[in-house]
XYZ file of C-alpha atoms in Angstrom:
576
model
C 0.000 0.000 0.000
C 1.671 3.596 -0.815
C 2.707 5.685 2.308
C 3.038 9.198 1.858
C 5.234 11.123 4.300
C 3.355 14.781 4.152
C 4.524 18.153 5.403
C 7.394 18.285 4.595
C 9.780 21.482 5.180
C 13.464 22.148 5.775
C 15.227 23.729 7.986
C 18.607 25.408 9.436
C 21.329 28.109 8.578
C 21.400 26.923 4.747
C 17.411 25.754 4.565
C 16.824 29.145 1.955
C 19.158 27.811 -0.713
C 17.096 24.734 -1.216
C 13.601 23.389 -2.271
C 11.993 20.281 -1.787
C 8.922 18.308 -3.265
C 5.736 18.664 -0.577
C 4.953 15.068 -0.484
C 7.178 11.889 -0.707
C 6.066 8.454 -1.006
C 6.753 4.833 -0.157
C 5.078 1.212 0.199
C 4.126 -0.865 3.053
C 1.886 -3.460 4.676
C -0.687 -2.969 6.672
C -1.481 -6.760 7.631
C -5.024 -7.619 8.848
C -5.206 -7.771 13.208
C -5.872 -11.460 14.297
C -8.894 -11.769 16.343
C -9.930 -14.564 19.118
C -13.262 -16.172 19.305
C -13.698 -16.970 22.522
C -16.721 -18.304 24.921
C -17.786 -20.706 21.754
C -19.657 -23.458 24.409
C -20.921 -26.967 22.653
C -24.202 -29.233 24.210
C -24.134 -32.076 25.296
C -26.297 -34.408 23.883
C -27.549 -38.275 23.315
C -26.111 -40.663 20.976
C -28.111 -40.088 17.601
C -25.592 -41.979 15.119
C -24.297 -38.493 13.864
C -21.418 -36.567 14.413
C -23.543 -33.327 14.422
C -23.328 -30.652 17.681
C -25.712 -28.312 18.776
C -23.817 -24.629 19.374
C -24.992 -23.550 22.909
C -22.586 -20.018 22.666
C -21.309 -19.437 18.981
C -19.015 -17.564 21.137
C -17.883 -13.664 20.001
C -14.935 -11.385 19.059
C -12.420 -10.396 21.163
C -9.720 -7.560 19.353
C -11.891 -5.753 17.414
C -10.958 -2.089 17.839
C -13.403 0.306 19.159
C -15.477 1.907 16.497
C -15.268 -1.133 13.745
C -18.269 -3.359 12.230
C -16.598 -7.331 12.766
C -19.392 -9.733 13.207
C -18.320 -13.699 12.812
C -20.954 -16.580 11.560
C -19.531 -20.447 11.317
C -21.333 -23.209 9.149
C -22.085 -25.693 12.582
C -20.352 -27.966 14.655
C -19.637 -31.703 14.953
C -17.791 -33.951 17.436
C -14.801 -35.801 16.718
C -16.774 -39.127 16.072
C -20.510 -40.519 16.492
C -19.487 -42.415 19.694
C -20.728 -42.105 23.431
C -17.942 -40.622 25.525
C -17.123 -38.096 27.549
C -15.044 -34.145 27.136
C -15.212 -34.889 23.498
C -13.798 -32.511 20.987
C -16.577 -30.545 19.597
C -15.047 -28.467 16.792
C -17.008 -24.883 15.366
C -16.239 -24.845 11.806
C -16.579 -22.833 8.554
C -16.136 -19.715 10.428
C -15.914 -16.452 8.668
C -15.853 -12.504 9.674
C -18.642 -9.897 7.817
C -18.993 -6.218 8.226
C -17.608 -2.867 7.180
C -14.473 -3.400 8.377
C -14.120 -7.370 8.204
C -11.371 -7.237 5.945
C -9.048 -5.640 8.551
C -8.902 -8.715 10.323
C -8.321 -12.589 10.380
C -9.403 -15.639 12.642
C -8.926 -19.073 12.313
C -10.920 -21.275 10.912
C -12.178 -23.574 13.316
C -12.639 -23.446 16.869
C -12.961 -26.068 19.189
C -15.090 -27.025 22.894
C -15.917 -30.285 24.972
C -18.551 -31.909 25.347
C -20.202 -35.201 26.292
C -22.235 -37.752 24.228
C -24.154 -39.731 26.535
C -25.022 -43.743 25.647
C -28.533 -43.848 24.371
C -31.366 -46.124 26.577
C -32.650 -48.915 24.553
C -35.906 -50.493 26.877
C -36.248 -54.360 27.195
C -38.461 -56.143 29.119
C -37.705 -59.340 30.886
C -40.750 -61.495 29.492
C -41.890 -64.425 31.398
C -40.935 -67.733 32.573
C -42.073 -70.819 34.413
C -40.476 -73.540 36.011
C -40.362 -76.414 39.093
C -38.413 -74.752 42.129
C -34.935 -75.802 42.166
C -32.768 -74.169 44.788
C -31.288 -71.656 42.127
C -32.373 -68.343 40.732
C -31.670 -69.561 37.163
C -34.546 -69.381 34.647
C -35.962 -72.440 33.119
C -33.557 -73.824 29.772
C -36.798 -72.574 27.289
C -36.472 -68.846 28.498
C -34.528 -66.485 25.616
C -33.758 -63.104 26.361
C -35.361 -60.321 24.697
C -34.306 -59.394 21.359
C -32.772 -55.806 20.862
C -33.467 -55.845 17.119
C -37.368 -53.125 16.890
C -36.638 -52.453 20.425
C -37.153 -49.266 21.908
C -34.070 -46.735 21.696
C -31.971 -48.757 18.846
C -31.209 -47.149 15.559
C -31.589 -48.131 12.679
C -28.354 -49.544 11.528
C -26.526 -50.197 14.541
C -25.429 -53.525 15.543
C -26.194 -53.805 19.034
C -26.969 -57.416 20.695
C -27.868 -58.620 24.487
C -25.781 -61.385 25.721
C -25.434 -62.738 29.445
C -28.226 -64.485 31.325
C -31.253 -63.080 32.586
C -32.097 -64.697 36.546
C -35.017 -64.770 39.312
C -35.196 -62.230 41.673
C -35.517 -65.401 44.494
C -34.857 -68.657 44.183
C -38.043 -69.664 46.068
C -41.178 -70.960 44.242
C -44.233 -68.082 44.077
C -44.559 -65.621 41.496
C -41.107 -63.986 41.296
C -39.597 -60.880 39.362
C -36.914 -61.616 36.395
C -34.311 -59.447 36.763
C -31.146 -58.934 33.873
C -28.934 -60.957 36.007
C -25.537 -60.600 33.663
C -27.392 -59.972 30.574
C -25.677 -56.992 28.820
C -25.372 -55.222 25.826
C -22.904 -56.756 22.799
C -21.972 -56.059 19.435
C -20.221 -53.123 17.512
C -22.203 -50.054 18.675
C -23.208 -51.453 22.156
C -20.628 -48.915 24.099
C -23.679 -46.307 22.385
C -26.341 -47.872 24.161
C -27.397 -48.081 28.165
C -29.975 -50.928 28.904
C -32.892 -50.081 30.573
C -34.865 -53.216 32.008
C -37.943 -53.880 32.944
C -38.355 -56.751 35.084
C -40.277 -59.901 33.691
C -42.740 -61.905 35.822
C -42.100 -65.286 36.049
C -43.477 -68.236 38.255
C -41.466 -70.942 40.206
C -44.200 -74.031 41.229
C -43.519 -76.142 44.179
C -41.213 -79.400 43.735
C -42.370 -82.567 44.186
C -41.230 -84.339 47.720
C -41.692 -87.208 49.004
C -41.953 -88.576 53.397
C -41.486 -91.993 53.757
C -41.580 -93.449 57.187
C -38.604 -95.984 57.427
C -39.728 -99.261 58.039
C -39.159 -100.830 61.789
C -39.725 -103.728 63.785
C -40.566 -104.471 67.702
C -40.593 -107.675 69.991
C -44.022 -109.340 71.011
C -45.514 -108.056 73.953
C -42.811 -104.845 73.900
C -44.144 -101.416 73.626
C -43.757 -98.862 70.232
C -40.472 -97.389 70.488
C -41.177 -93.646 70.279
C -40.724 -91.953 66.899
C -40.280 -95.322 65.139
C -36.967 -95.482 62.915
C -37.706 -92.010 61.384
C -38.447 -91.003 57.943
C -36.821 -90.461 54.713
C -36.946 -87.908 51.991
C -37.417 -88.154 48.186
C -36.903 -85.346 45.747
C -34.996 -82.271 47.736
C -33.007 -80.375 45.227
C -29.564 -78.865 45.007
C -28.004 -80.539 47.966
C -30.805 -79.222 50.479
C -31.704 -81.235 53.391
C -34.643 -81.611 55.609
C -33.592 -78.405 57.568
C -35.492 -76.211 55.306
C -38.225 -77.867 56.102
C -41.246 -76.424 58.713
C -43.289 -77.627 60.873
C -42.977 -80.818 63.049
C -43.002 -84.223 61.793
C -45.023 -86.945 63.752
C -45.391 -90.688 63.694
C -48.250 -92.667 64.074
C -48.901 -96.585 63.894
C -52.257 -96.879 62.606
C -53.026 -99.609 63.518
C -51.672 -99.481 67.372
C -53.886 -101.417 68.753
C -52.701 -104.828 66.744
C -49.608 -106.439 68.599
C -49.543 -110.006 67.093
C -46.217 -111.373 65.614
C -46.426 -110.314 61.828
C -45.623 -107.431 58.988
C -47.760 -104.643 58.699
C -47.181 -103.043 55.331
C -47.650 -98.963 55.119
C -48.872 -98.673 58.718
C -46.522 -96.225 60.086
C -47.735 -92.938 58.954
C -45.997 -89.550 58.970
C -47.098 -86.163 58.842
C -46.766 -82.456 60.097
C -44.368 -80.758 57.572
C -44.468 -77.959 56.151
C -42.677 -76.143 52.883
C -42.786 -72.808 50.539
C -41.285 -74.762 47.889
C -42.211 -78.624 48.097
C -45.660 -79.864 47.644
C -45.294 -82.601 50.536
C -46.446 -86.113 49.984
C -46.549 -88.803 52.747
C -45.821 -92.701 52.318
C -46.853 -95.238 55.068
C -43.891 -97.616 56.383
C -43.970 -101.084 57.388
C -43.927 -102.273 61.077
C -42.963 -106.133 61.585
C -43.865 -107.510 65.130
C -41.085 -110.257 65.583
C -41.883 -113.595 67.714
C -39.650 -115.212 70.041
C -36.714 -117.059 69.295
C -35.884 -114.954 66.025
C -33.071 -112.373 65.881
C -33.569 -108.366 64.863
C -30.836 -106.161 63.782
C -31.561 -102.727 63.990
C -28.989 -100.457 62.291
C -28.795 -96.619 62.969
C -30.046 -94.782 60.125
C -27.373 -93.021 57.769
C -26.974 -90.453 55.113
C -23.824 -90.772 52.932
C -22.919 -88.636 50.074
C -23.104 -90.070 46.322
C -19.720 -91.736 45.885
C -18.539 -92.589 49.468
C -18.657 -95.686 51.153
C -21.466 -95.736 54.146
C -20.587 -96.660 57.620
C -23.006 -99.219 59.383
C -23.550 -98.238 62.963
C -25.463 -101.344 64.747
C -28.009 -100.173 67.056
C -28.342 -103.317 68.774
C -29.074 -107.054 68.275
C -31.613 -109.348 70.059
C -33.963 -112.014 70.083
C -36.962 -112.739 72.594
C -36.007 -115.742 74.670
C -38.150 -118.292 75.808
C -39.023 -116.658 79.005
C -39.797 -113.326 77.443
C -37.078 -111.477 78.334
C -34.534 -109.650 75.944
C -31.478 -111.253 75.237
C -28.590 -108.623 73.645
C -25.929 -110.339 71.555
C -22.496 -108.804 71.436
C -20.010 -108.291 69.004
C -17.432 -110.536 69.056
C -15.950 -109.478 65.527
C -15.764 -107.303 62.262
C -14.210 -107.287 58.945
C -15.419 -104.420 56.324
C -19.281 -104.736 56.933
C -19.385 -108.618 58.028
C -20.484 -109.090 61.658
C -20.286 -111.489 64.422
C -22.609 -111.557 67.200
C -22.711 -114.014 70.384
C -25.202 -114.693 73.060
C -22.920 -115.747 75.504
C -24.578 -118.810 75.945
C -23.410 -120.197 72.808
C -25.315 -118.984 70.240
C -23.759 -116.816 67.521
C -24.635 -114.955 64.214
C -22.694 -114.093 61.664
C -23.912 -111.419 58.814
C -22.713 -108.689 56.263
C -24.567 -105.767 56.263
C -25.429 -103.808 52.482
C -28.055 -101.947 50.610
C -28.707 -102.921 47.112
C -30.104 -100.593 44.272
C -29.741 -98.783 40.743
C -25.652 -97.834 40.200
C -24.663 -95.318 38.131
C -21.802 -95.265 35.069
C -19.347 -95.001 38.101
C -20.431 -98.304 39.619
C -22.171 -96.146 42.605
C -25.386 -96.370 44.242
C -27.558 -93.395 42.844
C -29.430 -90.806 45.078
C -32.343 -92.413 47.049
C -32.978 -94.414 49.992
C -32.377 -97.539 50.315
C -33.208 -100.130 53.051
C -30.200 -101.879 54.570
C -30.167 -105.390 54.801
C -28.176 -108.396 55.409
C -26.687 -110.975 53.459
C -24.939 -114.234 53.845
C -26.433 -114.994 57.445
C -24.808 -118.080 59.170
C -25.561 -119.239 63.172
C -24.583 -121.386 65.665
C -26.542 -122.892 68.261
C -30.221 -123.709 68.210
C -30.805 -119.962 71.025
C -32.390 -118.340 68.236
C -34.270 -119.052 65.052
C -34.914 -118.534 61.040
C -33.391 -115.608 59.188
C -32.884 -112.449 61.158
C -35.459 -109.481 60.749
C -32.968 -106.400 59.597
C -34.208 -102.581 59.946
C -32.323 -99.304 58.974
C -32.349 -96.947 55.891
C -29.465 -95.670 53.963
C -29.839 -92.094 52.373
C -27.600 -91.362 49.440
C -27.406 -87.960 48.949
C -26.129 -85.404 45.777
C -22.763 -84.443 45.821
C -21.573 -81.067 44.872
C -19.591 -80.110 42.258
C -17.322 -77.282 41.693
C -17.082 -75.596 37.828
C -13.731 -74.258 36.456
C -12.426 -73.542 33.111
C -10.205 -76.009 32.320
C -7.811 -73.288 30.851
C -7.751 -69.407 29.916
C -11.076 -69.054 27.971
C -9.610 -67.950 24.510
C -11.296 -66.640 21.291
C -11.050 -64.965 18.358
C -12.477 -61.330 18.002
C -15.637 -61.330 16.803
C -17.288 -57.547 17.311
C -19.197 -59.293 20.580
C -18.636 -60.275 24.546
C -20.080 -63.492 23.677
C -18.315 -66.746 24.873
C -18.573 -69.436 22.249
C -16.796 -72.491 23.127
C -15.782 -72.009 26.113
C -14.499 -75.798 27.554
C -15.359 -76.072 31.200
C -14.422 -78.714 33.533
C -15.848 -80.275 37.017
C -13.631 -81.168 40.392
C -15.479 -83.796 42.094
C -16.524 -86.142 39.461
C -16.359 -89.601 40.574
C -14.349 -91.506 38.049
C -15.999 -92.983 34.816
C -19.261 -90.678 35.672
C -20.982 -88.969 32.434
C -21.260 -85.796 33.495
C -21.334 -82.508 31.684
C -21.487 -78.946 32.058
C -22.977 -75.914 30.091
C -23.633 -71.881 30.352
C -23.729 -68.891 28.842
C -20.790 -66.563 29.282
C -19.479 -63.112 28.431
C -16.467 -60.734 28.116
C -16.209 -58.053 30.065
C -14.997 -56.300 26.996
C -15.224 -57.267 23.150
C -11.567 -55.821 22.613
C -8.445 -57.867 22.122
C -6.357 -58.611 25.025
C -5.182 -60.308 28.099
C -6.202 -61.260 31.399
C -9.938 -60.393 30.777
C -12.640 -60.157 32.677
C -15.504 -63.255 32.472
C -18.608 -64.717 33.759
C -20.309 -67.626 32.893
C -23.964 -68.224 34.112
C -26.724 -69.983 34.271
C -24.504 -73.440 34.154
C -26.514 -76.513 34.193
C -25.021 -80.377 34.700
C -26.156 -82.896 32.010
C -25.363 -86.252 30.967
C -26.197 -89.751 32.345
C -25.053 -89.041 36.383
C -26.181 -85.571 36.283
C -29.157 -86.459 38.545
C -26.341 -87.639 41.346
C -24.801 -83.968 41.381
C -25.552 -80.627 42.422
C -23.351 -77.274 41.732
C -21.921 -74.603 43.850
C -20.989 -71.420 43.644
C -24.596 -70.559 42.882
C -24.217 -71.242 39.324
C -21.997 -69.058 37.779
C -18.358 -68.731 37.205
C -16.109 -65.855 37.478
C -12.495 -65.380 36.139
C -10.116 -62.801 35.244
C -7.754 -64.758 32.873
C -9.735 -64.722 29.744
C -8.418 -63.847 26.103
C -9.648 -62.481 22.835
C -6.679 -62.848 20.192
C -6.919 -60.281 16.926
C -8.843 -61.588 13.792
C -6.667 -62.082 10.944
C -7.790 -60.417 7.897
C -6.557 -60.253 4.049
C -5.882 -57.805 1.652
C -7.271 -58.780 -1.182
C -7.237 -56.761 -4.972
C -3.407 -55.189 -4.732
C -2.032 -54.662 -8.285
C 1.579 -53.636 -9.183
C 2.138 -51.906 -12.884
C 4.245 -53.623 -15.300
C 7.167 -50.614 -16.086
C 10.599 -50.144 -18.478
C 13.649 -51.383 -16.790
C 15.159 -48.254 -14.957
C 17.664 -49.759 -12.718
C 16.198 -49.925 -10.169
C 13.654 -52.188 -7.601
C 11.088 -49.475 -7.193
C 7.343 -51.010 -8.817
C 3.919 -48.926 -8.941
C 0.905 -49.668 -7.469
C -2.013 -49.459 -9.714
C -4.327 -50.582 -6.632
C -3.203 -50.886 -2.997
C -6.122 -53.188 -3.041
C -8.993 -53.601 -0.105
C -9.330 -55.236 3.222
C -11.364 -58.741 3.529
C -12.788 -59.944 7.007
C -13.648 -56.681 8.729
C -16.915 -57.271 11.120
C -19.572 -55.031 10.093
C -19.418 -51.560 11.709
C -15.793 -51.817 12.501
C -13.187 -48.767 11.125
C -10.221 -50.176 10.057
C -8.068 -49.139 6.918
C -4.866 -50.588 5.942
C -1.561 -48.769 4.157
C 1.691 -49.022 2.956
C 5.159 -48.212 2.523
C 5.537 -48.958 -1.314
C 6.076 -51.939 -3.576
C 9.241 -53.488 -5.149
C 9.866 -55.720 -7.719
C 12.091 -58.767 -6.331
C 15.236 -57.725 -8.341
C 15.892 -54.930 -10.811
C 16.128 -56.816 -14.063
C 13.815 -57.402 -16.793
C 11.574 -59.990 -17.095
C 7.952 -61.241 -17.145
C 5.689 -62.107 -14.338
C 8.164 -61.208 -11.636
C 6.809 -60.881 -7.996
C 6.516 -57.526 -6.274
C 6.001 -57.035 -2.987
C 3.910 -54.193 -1.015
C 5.770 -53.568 1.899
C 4.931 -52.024 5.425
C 1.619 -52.972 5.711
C -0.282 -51.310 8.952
C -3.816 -51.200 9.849
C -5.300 -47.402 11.636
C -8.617 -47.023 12.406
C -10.550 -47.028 15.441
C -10.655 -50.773 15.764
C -7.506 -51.343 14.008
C -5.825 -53.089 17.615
C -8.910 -55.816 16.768
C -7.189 -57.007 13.798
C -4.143 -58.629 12.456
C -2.591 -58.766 8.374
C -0.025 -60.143 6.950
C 3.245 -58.121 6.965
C 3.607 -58.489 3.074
C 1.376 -59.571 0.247
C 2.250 -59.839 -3.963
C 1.656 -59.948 -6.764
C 3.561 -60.276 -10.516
C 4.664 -57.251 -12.920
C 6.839 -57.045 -16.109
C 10.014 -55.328 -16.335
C 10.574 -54.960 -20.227
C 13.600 -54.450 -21.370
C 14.676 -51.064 -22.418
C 15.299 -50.139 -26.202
C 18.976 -48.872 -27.276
């Protein structure tokens, strides 16, 4: 721009012998005064699938000299990527100055803020479900989960699954809420989404169980013993016992007035229980009124868990002599569970106690009761008579079962937290049982890595001895060791350009080509450091290598590729 220097005049002793021109002139730069936007303040706002930002402040001027016309307008604003998160970088673009004196100044071009996309609800509801009462809060193997796909909050587009397992609010049978348990949102876009669950309504009936008064046995002319020889139970699930039972059992002979020597069948009644989650059903015992002369065994009651060996306890043994009086036998000898009992007056009885019944793959006796008897009975002496009467009931009950994963659950990354294929293993299995166990597990994160977070749930034993077993640990499993290795994909479509020999290795790529095996949704891109041919001479179909392959993206660290791939290019020879 010209500057003139005006008013110009000379002086001192010799100024009168000279003129000069009034006005000189020059050139210079008057460069346009940067100004600052400031106070430019972004919304927040819920995920929507866009990138686009609502402009709370557009923010104004600061450095505009007093007097001057500067106004600045902007063309919007949009976040650094569609994804929930929080402080993201919300940049103001397009932004441009107006006004008399706009072209005195500058500003840049974009201006950024922070602010926070927050994960948008999607609304399930936990359905409904029925099943028999089973100690656990699991739901019954037909439930599904709800499907996200037309539910209420998803967008169109977005791959968003729920994985995990869905559980009872109680374990006890009665009309009882269905709450998400570890059910969670997978897939892609599921870091977008929040769930928001409504419990389901589901109903737990009453198992079946079963009172059975254990049979027992008396002397002619002695009284009923009080409380008989007990009961046993039929049907209690996962490992319980009769202590979560109510009530107060009783036992009644029903027909107490009959005394003669002989075997009452079903006659010794129970009754008095109560239970929230068994429908109770009572089974008569059998009372045998032994005559003189013949020997009863009475064994203690026992419980023993599946797979152990039971230990007889022998209440007492007796026969009613002649002159109706008791007469105890003692034990003179045991090996294992073979007895020998004398009278001291030279009778003796000799007899191996057992219980007989349905054995599983393992060779064990199943869960039940079983009556304990004897087998192999030999005497000596005339004191006593016929085969002895035995009484006693052996209780075989479930044994638990812990679940572990036999090693690091490993997969390959798949865009989801699922768990597919996870191998789990039981401690406690008696040898040769067929026993298996199943669930449905998740990730604590979809990413590649180590030492991962995992839960299994809702495990449930299957297979032949299943019946014989019961798990702990409330049916789930925990760990921390899982992994989810990187998914290998290819590049497929690179093309190298046939060229004149120049002397050197150097090739062109006509196309860099395109990635094959990336999981819907997922950014990833791959590029490159160049190509070369494999030597620098001429020649047909020679192999050329792209070199320095590297995946960016956003889910790039999800993904593995080859460090080179090929393909074949002329040299041609070049014409003297």
């Amino acid at each position: 721009k010209t500057v003139t220097l005006a008013g110009i005049a000379l002086t001192g002793t010799d100024a009168g012998n000279y003129s000069i021109a009034a006005t000189t002139t020059n050139t210079a730069d008057i460069t346009a005064k940067a100004l600052t936007l400031t106070g430019f303040d972004a919304s927040n706002k819920i995920y929507d699938r866009t990138t686009a930002a609502t402009i709370a402040n557009a923010g104004s001027l600061t450095g505009v000299i007093a007097g001057d016309t500067v106004s600045a307008s902007n063309t919007g604003a949009a976040f650094a990527d569609k994804n929930a998160g929080a402080a993201k970088t919300v940049t103001l673009a397009g932004i441009a100055l107006s006004g008399t004196d706009a072209s005195n100044y500058s500003i840049a071009t974009t201006v950024t803020d922070t602010a926070t996309i927050t994960a948008k609800a999607i609304t399930l509801s936990g359905g409904s479900d029925s099943k028999t009462y089973d100690g656990t809060v699991k739901l019954s193997t037909g439930y599904t989960l709800p499907s996200v796909n037309g539910a209420s909050g998803l967008i169109s587009g977005d791959t968003v699954s729920l994985a995990g397992v869905a559980v009872y609010a109680s374990a006890n049978a009665g009309t009882v809420a269905i709450q998400p348990g570890t059910a969670a949102l997978s897939g892609t876009d599921a870091g977008n989404y929040s769930l928001t669950w409504n419990n389901g309504s589901g109903t737990i009936g009453k198992a079946s169980l079963t009172v059975t008064a254990n049979n027992d046995a008396k002397f002619v002319t002695q009284a009923d013993a009080a409380g008989f020889a007990g009961v046993k139970y039929s049907g209690f699930v996962n490992g319980e016992t009769p202590v979560v039972l109510g009530g107060a059992l009783g036992l009644t002979r029903s027909n107490a007035g009959t005394n003669g020597a002989a075997a009452y069948a079903g006659v010794l009644v129970p009754a008095g229980l109560t239970s929230g989650n068994y429908n109770l059903t009572y089974t008569g015992g059998d009372y045998t009124i032994v005559p003189a002369q013949q020997l009863l065994v009475k064994v203690g009651n026992i419980s023993a868990t599946y797979g152990t060996t039971p230990g007889f306890t022998i209440s007492s043994v007796e026969y009613l002599n002649g002159g109706n009086a008791l007469t105890a036998l003692t034990q003179t000898s045991a090996s294992g569970d073979t007895y020998t009992y004398s009278d001291g007056a030279g009778g003796s009885a000799t007899f191996t106690l057992g219980a007989s019944g349905t054995l599983s793959t393992g060779g064990k006796l199943t869960t039940g009761n079983y009556a304990i008897d004897g087998s192999g009975f030999s005497k000596i002496g005339s004191n006593f008579n016929g085969s002895p009467t035995y009484t006693g009931n052996l209780t075989v009950t479930q044994k638990a079962l812990a679940t572990v994963a036999s090693s690091s659950p490993t997969k390959i990354y798949d865009g989801t937290i699922g768990m597919s294929g996870v191998s789990l293993g039981l401690t406690g299995l008696v040898t040769s049982d067929v026993v298996n166990v199943n669930g449905t597990g998740a990730f604590g994160s979809r990413n590649v890595g180590t030492s991962l977070s995992y839960t299994v749930s809702g495990l449930n034993l299957g297979g032949t001895d299943a019946s014989n077993y019961y798990l702990t640990g409330g049916g789930s499993l925990s760990g921390s060791n899982g992994i989810i290795t990187a998914k290998t994909l290819t590049l497929t479509g690179f093309d190298a350009t046939n060229k004149v020999y120049d002397q050197t290795t150097a090739a062109s790529i006509a196309n860099a080509g395109s990635l094959t095996g990336v999981i819907s949704g997922d950014t990833v891109s791959a590029s490159n450091t160049g190509a070369t041919f494999a030597d620098k001479n001429a020649g047909a179909a020679k192999t050329v290598t792209l070199a320095g392959i590297a995946l960016s993206g956003t889910d790039a660290g999800n993904y593995s590729i080859g460090a080179t791939v090929t393909d074949t290019a002329d040299i041609t020879a070049k014409a003297l």
